[in-house]
mmCIF file of C-alpha atoms in Angstrom:
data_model
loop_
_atom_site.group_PDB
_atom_site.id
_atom_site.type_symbol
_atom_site.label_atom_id
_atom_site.label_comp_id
_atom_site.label_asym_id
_atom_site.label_seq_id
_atom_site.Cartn_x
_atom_site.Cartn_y
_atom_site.Cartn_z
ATOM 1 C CA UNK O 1 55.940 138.523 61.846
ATOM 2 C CA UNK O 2 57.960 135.287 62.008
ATOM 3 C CA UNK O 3 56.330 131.459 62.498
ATOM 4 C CA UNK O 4 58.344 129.600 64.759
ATOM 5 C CA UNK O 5 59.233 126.297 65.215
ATOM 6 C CA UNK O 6 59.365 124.384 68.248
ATOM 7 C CA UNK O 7 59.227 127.830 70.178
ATOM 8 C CA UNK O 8 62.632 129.069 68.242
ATOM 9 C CA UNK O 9 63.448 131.239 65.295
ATOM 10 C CA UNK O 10 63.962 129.197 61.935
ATOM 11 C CA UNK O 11 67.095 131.049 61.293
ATOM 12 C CA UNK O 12 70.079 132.424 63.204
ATOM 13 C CA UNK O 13 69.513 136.124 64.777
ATOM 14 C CA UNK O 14 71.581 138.326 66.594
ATOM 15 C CA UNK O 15 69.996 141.188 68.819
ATOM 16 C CA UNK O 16 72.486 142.828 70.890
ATOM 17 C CA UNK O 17 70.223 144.466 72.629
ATOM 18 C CA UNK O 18 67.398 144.154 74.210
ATOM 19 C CA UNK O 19 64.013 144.454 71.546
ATOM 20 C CA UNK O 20 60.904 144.217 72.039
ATOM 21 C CA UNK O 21 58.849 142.175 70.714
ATOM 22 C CA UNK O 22 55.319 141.019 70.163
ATOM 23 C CA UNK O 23 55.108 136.701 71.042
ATOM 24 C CA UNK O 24 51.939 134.936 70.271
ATOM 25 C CA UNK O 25 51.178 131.245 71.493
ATOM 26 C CA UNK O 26 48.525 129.234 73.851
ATOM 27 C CA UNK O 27 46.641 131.228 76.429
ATOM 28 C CA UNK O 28 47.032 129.085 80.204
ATOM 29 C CA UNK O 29 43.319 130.149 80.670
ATOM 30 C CA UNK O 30 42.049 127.563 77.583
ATOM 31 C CA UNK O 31 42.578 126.468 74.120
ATOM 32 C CA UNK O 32 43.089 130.068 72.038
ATOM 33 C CA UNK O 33 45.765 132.234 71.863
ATOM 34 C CA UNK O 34 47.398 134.802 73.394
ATOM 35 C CA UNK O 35 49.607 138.002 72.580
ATOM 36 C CA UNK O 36 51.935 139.188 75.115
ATOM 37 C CA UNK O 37 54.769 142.429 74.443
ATOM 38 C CA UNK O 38 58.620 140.837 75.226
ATOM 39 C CA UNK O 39 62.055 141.398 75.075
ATOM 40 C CA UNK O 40 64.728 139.551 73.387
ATOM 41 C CA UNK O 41 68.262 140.224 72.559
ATOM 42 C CA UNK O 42 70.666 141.431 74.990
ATOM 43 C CA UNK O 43 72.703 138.466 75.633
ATOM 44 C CA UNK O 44 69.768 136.290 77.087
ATOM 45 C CA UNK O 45 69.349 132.743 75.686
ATOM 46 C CA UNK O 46 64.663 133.135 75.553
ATOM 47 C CA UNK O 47 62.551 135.791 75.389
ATOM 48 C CA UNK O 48 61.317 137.577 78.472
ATOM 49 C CA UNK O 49 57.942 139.132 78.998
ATOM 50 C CA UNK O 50 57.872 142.777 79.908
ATOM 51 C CA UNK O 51 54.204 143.036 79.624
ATOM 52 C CA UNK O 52 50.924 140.779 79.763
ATOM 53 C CA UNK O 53 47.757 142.443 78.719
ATOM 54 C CA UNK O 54 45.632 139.856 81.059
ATOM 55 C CA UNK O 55 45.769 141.228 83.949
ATOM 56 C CA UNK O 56 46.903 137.749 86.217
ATOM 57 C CA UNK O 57 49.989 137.485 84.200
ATOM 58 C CA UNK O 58 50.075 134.434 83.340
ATOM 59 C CA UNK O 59 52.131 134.825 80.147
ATOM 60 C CA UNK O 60 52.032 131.899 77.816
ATOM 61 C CA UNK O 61 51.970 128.561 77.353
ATOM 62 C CA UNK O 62 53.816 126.365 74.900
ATOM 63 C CA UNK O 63 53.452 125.698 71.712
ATOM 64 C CA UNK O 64 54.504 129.163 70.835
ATOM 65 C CA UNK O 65 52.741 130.510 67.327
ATOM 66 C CA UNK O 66 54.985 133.560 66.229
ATOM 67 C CA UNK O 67 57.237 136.491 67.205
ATOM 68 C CA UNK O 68 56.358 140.294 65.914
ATOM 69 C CA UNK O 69 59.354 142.289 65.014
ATOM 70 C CA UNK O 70 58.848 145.989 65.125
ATOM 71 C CA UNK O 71 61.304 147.691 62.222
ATOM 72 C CA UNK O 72 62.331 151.418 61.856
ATOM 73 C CA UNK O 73 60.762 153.084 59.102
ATOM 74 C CA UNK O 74 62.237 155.774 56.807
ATOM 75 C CA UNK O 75 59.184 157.231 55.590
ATOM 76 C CA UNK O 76 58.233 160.240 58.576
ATOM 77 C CA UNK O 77 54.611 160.032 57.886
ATOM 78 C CA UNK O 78 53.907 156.506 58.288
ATOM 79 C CA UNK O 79 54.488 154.570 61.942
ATOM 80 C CA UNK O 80 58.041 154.885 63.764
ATOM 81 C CA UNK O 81 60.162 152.977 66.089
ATOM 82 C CA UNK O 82 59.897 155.204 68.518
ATOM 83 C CA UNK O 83 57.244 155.160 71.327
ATOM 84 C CA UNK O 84 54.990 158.056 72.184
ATOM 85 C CA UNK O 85 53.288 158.932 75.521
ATOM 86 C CA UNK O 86 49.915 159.328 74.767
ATOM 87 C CA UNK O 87 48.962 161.215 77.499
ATOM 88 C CA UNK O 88 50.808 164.937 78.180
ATOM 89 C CA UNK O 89 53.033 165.816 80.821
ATOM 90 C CA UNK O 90 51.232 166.674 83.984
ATOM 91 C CA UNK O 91 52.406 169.311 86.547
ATOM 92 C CA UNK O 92 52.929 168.152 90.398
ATOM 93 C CA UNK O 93 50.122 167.423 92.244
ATOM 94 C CA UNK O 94 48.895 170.277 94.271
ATOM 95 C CA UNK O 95 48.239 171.081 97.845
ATOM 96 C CA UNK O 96 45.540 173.117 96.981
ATOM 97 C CA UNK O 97 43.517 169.828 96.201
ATOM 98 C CA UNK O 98 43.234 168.834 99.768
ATOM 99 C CA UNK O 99 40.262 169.789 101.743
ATOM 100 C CA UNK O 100 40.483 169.037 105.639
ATOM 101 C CA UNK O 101 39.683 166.764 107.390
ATOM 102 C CA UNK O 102 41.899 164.106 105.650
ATOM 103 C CA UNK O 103 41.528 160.401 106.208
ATOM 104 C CA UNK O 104 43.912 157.429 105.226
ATOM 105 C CA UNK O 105 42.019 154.409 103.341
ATOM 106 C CA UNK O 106 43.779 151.267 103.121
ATOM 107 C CA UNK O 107 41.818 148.979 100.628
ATOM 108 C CA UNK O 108 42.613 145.178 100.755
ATOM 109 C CA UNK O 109 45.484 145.053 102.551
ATOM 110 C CA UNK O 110 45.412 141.051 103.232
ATOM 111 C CA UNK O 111 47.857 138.292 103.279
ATOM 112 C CA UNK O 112 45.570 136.650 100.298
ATOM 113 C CA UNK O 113 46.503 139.780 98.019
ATOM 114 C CA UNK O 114 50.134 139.878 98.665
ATOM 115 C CA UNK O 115 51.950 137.461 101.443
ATOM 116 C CA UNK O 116 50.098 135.190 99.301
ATOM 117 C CA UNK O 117 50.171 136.479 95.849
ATOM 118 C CA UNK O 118 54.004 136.237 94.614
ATOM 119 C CA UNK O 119 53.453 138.416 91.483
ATOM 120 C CA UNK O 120 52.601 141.239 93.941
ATOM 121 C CA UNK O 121 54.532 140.647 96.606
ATOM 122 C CA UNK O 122 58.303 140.424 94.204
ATOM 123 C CA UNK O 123 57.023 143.053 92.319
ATOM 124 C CA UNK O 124 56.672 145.615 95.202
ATOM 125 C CA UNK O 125 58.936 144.667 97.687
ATOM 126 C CA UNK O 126 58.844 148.125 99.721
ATOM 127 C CA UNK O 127 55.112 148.177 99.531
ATOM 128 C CA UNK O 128 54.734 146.968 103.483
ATOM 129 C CA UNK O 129 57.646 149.784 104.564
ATOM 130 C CA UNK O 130 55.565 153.179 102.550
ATOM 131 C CA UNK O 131 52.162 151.813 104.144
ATOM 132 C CA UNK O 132 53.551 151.364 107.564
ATOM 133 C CA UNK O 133 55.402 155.163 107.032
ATOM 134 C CA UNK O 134 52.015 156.243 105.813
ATOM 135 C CA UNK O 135 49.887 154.977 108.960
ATOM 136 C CA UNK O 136 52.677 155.864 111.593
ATOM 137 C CA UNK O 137 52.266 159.658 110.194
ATOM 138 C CA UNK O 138 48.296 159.439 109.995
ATOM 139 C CA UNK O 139 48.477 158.086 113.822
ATOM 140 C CA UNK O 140 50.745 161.079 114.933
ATOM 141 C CA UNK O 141 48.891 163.327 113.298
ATOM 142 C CA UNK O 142 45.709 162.303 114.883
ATOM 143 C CA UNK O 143 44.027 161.661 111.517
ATOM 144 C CA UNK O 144 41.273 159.340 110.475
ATOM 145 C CA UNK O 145 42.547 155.690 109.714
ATOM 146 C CA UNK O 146 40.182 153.361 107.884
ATOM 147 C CA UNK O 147 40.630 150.095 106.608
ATOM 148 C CA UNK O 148 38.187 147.903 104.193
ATOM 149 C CA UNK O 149 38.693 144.329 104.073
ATOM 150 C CA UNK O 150 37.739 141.805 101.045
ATOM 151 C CA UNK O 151 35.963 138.956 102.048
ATOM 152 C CA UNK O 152 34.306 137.797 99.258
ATOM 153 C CA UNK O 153 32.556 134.224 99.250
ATOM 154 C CA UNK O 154 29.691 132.429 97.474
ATOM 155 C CA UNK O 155 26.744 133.683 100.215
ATOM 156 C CA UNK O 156 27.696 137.151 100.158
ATOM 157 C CA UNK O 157 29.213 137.973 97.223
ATOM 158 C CA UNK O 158 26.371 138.179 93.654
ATOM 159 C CA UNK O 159 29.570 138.126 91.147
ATOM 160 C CA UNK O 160 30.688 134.952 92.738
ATOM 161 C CA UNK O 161 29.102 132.449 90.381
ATOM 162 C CA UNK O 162 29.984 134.250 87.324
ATOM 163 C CA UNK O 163 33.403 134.932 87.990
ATOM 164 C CA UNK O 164 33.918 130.773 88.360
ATOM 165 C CA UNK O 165 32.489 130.260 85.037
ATOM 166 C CA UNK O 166 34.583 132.645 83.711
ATOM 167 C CA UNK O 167 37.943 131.011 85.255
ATOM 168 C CA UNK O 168 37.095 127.289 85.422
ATOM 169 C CA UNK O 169 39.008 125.394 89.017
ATOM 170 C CA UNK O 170 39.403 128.567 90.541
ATOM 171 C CA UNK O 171 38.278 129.758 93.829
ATOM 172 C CA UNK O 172 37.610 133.372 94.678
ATOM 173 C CA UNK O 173 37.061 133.079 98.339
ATOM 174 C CA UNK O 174 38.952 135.844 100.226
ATOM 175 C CA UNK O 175 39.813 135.942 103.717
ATOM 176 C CA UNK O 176 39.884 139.040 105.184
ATOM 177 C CA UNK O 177 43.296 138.558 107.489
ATOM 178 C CA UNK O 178 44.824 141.594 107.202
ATOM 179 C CA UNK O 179 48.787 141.670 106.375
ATOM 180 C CA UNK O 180 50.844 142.615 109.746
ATOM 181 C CA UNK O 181 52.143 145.779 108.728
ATOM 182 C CA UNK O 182 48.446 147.391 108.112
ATOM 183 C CA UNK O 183 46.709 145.807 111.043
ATOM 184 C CA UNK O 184 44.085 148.333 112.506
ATOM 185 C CA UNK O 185 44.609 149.609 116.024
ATOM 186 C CA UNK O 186 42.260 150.379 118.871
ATOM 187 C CA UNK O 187 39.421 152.827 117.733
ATOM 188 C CA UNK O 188 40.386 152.393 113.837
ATOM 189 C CA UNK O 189 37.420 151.352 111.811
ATOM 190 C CA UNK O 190 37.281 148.435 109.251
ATOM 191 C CA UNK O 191 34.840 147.436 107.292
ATOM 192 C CA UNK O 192 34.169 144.449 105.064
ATOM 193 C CA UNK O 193 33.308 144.197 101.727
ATOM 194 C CA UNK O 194 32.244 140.998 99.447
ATOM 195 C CA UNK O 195 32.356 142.842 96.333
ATOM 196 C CA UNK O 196 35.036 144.930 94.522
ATOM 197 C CA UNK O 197 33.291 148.231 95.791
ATOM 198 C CA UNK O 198 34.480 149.500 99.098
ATOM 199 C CA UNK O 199 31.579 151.905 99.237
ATOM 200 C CA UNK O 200 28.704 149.202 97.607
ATOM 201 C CA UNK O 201 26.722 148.073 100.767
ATOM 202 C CA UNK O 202 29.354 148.732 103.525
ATOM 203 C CA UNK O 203 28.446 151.528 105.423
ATOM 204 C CA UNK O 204 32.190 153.363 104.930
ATOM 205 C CA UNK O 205 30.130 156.405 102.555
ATOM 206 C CA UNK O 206 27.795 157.211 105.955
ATOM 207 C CA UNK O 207 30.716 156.639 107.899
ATOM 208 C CA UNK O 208 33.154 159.355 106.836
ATOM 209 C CA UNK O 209 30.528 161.841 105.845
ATOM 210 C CA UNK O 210 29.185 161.407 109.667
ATOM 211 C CA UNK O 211 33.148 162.103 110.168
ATOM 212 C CA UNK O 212 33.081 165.102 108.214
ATOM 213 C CA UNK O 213 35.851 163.443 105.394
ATOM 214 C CA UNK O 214 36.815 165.580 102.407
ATOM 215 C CA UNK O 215 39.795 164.030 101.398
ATOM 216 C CA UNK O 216 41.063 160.832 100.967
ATOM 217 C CA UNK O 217 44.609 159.334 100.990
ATOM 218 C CA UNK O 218 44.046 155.906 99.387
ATOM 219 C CA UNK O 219 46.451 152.699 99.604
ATOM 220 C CA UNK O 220 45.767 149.171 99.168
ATOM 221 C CA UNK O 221 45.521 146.230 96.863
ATOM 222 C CA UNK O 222 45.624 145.816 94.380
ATOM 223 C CA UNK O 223 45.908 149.348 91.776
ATOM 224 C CA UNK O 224 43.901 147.837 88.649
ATOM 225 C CA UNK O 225 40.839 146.608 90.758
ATOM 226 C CA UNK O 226 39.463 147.186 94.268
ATOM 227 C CA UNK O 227 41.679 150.410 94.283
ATOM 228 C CA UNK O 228 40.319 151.613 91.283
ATOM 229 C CA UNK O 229 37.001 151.177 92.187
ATOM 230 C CA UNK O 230 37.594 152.473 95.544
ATOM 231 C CA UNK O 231 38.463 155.872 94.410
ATOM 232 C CA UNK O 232 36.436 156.041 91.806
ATOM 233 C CA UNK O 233 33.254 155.519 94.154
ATOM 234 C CA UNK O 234 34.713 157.967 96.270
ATOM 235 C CA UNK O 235 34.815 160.465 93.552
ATOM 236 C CA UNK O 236 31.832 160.141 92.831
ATOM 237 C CA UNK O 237 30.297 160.375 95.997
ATOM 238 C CA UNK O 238 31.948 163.805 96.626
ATOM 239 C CA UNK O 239 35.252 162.883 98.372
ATOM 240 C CA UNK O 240 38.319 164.143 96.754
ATOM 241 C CA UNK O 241 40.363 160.825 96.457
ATOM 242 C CA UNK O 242 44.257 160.616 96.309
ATOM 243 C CA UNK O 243 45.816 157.668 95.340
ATOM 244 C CA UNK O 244 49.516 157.255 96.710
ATOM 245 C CA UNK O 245 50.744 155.134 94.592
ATOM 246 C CA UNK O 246 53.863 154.005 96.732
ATOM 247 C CA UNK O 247 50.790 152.668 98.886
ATOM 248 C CA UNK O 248 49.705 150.416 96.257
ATOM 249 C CA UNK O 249 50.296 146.646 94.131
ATOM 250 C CA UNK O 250 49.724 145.205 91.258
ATOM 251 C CA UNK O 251 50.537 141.480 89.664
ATOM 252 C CA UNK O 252 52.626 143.808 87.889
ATOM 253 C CA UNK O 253 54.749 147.143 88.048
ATOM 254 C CA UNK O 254 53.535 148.030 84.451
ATOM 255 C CA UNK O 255 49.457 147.022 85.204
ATOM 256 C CA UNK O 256 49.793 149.185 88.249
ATOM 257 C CA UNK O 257 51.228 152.286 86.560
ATOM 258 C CA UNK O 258 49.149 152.453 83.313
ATOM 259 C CA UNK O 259 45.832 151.930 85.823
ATOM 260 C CA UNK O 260 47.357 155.015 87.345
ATOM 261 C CA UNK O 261 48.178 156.942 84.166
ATOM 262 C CA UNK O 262 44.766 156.403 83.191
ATOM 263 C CA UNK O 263 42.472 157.547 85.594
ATOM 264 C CA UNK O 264 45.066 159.945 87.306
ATOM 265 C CA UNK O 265 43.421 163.414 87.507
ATOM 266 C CA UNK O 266 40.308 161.730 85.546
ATOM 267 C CA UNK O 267 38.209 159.914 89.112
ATOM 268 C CA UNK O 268 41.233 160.562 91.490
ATOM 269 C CA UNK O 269 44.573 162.313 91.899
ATOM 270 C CA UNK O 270 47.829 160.614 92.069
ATOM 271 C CA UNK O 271 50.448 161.224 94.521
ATOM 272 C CA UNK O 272 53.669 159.670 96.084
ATOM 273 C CA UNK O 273 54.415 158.918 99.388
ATOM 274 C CA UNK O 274 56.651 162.057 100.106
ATOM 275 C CA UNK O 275 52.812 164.179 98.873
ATOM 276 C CA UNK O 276 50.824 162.147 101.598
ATOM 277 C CA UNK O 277 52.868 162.474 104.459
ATOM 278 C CA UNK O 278 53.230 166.081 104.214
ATOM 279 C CA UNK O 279 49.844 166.418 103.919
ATOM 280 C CA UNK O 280 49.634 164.326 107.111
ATOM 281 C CA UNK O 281 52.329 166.759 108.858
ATOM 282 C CA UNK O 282 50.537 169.791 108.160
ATOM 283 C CA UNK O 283 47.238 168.516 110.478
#
């Protein structure tokens, strides 16, 4: 653990490649600090972050405080440089997990969560390509298509007050314009939502049971939040949710895949694209 000094290292350091690091300085959400994981080395002249624990990415701000150098160690019982999956390999997903009839869920997919939202949008650039493979199958295959919209607001939504205390000049208010490539067509259903919840107060839980709905092949916006909570609720209603996670965004790559890794085969299964649209094929 190094102090730095006007955001550099008080002595020369060669990395030739790329190491990661810890890098401590000021949070941009107030005056205390913040930790993010980086990489330096590798012929690049500053640091670059690989991973911010907050989830709006908003790395750091300067003065920077200190860098954390993680060092081999010799001794086998004690911590090593390598890292370790915590979580064991999992076999494939199974088709045995779907129960018919199968619907498609898009969750939040609005030009204020990625047109609008560069983190997402750079970071999954062939997001609006998988969805639009993902409805044109559902469509051909004559299966449910369902979209939930965000339009959260300070009437409508109870967590609206608290969440601008919480982030100071911020505005939460959502519209619910959907993104081109996930617009609903004639006879599709969409419902709105003006919490986090698609199933809290919306009418989509006596909607697909009144369908008949067993399974669910979930995509939307973004993975760590309305996603989540989307599946979740579905899971715990009785559906049997399936996240395809080619269908979903994050602000990040790395927030999106650990949300997955986490709950994967915990409130919902995960799947890829390829999964879903053989599923679709075989209705």
């Amino acid at each position: 653990k190094v102090k730095l000094q006007d955001d550099k290292l008080p002595f020369p350091a060669d990395f030739p490649s790329p190491t990661p690091v810890l890098l401590a300085g000021k949070s941009p959400r107030g005056d205390h600090k913040h930790v993010v994981v980086a990489e330096i080395g590798g012929g690049k002249p500053a640091a670059t972050i690989t991973h911010d624990p907050f989830p709006d990415g908003g790395g750091l701000e300067s003065p920077l405080d200190w860098v954390g150098v993680f060092l081999p160690t010799s001794n086998s019982n004690s911590l090593s440089h390598k890292w370790h999956c915590a979580i064991p390999p999992r076999s494939p997903p199974s088709v045995e997990w779907v129960q018919r009839p199968v619907a498609v869920l898009l969750v939040d997919m609005q030009v204020d969560f990625f047109q609008k939202s560069e983190p997402v949008s750079t970071s999954f650039p062939r997001l609006p390509d998988a969805v639009a493979s993902l409805l044109t199958a559902a469509r051909r295959s004559g299966a449910e298509v369902v979209h939930v919209r965000e339009r959260s607001n300070s009437v409508d939504s109870p967590w609206f007050a608290f969440w601008k205390e919480m982030n100071p000049g911020r505005d939460p208010t959502v519209t619910p314009e959907a993104e081109a490539f996930a617009r609903e067509e004639k006879n599709e259903r969409v419902f709105a939502k003006s919490t986090y919840d698609a199933f809290l107060d919306t009418g989509l839980d006596t909607y697909l049971r009144s369908r008949g709905i067993r399974t669910l092949l979930i995509g939307g916006l973004v993975t760590s939040a309305c996603v989540l909570l989307a599946a979740s609720g579905a899971f715990q209603r009785g559906y049997r949710p399936l996240v395809v996670e080619d269908c979903c965004g994050d602000r990040s790559v790395d927030l999106h895949r650990q949300t997955l890794s986490a709950e994967d085969r915990r409130s919902f299964g995960v799947v890829d694209l390829a999964f879903a649209l053989s599923v679709l094929e075989e209705s």
